[in-house]
Short mmCIF file of C-alpha atoms in Angstrom, two decimals:
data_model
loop_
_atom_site.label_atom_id
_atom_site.label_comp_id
_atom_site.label_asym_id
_atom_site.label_seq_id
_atom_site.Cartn_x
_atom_site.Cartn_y
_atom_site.Cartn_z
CA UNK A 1 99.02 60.72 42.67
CA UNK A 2 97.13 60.96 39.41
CA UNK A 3 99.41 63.42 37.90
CA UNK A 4 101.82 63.09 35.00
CA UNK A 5 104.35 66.19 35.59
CA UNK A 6 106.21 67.29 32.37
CA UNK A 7 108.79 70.21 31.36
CA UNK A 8 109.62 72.06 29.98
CA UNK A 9 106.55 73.99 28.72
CA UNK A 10 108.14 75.12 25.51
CA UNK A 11 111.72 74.27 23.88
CA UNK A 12 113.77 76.21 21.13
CA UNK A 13 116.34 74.21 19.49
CA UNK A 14 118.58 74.55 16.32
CA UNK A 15 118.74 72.15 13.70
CA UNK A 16 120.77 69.23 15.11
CA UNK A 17 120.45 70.15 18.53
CA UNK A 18 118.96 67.27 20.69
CA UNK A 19 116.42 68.57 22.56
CA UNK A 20 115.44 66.71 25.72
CA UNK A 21 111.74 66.67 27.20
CA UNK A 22 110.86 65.63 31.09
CA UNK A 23 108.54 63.80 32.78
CA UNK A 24 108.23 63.27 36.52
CA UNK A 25 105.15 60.85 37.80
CA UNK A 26 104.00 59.30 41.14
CA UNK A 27 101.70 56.62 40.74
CA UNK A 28 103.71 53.62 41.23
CA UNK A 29 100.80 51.42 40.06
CA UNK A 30 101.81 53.40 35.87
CA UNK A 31 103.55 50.57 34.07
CA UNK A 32 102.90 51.84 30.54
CA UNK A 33 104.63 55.23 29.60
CA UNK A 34 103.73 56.41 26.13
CA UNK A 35 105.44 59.57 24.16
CA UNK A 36 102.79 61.34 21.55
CA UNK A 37 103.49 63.74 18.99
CA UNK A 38 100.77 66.34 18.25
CA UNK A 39 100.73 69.08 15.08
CA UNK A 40 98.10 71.59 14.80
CA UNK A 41 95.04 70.20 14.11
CA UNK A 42 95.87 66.50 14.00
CA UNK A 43 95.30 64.00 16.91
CA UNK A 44 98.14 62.79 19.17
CA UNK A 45 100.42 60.39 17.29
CA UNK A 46 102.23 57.40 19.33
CA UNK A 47 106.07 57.57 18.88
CA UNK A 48 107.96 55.79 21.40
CA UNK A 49 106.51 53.99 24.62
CA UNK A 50 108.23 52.23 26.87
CA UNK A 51 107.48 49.44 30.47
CA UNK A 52 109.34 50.24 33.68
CA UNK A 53 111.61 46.98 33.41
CA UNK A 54 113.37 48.64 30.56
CA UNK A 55 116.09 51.67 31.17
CA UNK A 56 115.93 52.59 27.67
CA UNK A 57 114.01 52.35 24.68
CA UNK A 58 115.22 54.17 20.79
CA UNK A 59 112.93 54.16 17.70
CA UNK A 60 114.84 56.02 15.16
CA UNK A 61 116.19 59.27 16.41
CA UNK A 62 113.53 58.88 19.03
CA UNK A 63 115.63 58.04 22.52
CA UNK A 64 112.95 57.30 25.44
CA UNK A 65 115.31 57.14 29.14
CA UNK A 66 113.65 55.77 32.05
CA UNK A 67 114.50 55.93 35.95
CA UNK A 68 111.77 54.02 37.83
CA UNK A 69 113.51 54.72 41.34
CA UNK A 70 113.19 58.59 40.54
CA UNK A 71 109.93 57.92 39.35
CA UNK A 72 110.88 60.30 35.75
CA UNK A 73 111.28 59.48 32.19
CA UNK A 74 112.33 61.92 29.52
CA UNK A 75 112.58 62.27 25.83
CA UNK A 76 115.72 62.51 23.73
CA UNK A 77 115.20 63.50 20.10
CA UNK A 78 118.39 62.95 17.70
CA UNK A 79 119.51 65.62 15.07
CA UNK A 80 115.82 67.83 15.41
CA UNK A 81 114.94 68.69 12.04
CA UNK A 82 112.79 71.52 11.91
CA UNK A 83 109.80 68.67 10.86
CA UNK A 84 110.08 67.68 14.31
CA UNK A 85 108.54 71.28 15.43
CA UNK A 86 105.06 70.81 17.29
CA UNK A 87 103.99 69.64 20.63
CA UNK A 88 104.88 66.66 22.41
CA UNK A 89 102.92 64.75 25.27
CA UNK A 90 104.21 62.29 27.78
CA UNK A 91 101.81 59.72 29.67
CA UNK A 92 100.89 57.02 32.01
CA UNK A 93 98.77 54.13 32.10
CA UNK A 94 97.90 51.56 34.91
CA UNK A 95 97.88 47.93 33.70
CA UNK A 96 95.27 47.27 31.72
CA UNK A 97 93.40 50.33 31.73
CA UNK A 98 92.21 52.59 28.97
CA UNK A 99 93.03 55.46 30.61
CA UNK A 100 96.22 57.68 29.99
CA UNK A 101 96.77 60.61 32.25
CA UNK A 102 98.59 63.27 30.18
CA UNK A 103 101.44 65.68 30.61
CA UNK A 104 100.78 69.01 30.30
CA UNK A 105 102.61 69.05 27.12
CA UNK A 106 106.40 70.52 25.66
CA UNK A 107 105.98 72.98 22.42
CA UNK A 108 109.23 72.20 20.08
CA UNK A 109 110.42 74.59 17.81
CA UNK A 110 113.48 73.51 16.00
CA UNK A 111 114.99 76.42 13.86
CA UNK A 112 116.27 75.60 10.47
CA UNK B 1 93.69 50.24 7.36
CA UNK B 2 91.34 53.04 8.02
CA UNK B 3 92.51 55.46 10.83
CA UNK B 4 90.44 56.67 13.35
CA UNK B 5 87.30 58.55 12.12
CA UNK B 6 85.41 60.91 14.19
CA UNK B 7 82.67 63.07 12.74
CA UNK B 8 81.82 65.94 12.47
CA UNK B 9 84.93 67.78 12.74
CA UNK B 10 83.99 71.07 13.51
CA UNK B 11 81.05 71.65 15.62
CA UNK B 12 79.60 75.33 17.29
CA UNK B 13 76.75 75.31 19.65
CA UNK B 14 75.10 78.03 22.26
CA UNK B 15 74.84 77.31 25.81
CA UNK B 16 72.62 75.02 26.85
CA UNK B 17 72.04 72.82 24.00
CA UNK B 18 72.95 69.29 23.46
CA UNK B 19 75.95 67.79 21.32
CA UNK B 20 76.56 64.35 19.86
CA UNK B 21 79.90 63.07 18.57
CA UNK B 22 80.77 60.18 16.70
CA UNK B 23 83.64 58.17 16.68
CA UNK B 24 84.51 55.06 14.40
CA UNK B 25 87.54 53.00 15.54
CA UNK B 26 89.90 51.08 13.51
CA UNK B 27 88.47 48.16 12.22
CA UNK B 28 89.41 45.22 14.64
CA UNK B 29 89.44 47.36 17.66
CA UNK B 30 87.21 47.01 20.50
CA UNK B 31 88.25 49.44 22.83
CA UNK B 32 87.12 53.33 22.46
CA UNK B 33 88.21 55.80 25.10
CA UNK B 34 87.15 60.16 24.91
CA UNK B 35 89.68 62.90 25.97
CA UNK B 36 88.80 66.50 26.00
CA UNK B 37 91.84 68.87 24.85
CA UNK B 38 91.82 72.62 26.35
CA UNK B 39 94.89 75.24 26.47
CA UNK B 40 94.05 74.94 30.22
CA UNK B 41 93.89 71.73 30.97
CA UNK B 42 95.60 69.72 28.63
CA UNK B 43 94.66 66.41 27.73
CA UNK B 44 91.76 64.62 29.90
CA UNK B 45 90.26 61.29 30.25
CA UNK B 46 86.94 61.26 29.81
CA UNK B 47 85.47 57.51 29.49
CA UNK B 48 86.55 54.19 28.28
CA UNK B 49 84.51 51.68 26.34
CA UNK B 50 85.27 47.89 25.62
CA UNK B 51 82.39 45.79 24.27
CA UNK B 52 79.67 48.17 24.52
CA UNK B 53 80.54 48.44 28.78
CA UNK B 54 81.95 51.54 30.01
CA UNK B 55 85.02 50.43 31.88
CA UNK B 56 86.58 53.66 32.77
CA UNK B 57 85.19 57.12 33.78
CA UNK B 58 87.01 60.87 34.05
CA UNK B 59 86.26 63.64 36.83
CA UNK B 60 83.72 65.06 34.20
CA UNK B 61 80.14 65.86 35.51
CA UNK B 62 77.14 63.82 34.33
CA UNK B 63 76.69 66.06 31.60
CA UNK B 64 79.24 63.93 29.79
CA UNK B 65 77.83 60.67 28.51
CA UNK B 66 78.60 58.10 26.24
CA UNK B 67 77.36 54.67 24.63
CA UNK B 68 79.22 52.08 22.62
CA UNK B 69 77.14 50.25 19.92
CA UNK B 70 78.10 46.61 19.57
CA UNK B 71 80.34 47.07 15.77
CA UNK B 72 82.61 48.98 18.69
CA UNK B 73 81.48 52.54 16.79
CA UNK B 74 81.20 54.91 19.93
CA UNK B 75 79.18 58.32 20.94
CA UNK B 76 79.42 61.38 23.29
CA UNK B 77 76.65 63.03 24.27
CA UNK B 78 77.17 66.48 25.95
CA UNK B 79 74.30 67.71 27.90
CA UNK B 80 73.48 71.66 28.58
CA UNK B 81 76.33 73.24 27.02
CA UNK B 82 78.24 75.30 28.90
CA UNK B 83 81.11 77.65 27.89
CA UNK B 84 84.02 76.20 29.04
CA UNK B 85 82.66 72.87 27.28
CA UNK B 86 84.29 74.40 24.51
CA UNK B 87 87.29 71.95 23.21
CA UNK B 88 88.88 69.78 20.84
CA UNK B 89 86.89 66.24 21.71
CA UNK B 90 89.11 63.03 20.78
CA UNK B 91 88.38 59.69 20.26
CA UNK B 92 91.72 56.98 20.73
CA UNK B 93 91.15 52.88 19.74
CA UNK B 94 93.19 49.88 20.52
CA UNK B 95 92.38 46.37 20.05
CA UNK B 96 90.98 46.14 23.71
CA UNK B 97 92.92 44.48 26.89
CA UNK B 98 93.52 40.85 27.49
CA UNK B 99 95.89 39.37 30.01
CA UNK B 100 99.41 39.94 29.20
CA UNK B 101 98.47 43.24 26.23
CA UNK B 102 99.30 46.02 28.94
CA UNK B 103 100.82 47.86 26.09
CA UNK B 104 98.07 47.91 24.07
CA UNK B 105 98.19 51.50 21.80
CA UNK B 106 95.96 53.51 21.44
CA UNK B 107 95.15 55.29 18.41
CA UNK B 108 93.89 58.78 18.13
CA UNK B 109 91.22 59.99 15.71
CA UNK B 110 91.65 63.78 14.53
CA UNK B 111 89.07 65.07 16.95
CA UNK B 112 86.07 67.31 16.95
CA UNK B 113 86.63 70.78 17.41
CA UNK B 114 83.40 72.41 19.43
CA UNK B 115 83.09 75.99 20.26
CA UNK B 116 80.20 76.55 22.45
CA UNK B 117 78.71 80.51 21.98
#
């Protein structure tokens, strides 16, 4: 019930492409859902979070869709530039808790 | 602002010694919580701190300790080394909870890299 479920495990895109990251969860007590982005040896960086009341969320070309019945939220990233290559990490957070529980994680490559 | 600093960055050990990392939040924040980041495993929780209390702890052994020191600076202490200890260690901030902040962020540091021999 702990687990954050998240595919795919690695994504090629082109330049422009939108490429499109899922997460599945089943903790119903999650009401936080954070997206980080990770390049080699750097620490996660927040991008986009969202709260279960909301369908969806954009920051930029950063597109976060939610489906609370289904229990899954995904990741939509708008004309990939090949900056956007490196890995990306979905989690969940009970209320007021420090603790995320992690997705196992999406390598992006976008191709110039 | 100052980022999240965690020293030192790169750390290598042999099995069965002791490690200490250090972690220095951004100023303001009260709230330190560990993760430990393998190829395995991904990204796990290890403990959370809020005014020197631990408020949250992972499905680490006791091996894994930590303390937070009352300017909100925070340490992990890894006891007995063992092989598979060997990870990138990261330290996240965020102001701290009160009622009604559920979406408080957190903040990651760039983590310490330890390779236990």
């Amino acid at each position: 019930q702990q687990q954050v479920k998240q595919s795919p495990q690695s994504l090629i895109v082109q330049k422009g492409g939108i490429p499109i990251i899922n997460c599945a969860y089943e903790n119903t007590a999650f009401d936080y859902f954070p997206w980080y982005q990770q390049f080699p040896g750097k620490g996660p960086a927040l991008l986009i979070a969202i709260r279960p009341d909301v369908s969806e969320k954009k920051e930029g070309r950063f597109t976060i869709s939610f489906n609370k019945s289904a229990k899954q939220f995904s990741l939509h990233i708008m004309d990939s530039q090949p900056g956007d290559s490196a890995t990306y990490f979905c989690a969940a957070r009970r209320s007021h808790t420090g603790k995320l529980i992690f997705g196992q994680g999406t390598t992006l490559q976008v191709k110039p | 602002k100052a980022g999240v600093t965690q020293t030192p960055r790169y750390l290598i050990k042999t099995r069965g010694q002791q490690v200490t990392l250090s972690c220095s939040p951004i100023s303001g924040h009260r709230s330190v919580s560990w993760y430990q980041q393998t190829p395995g495993q991904g990204l796990q929780f290890l403990f959370e701190y809020f005014s020197e209390t631990q408020r949250n702890k992972g499905n680490f052994p006791g091996r894994f300790s930590g303390r937070q020191f009352s300017n909100s600076r925070s340490e992990m202490n890894v006891s007995t080394l063992e092989l598979g200890d060997s990870a990138l260690y990261l330290c996240a901030s965020s102001l701290g909870f009160r009622a009604g902040r559920a979406t408080d962020t957190q903040y990651f540091g760039p983590g310490t890299r330890l390779t236990v021999l």
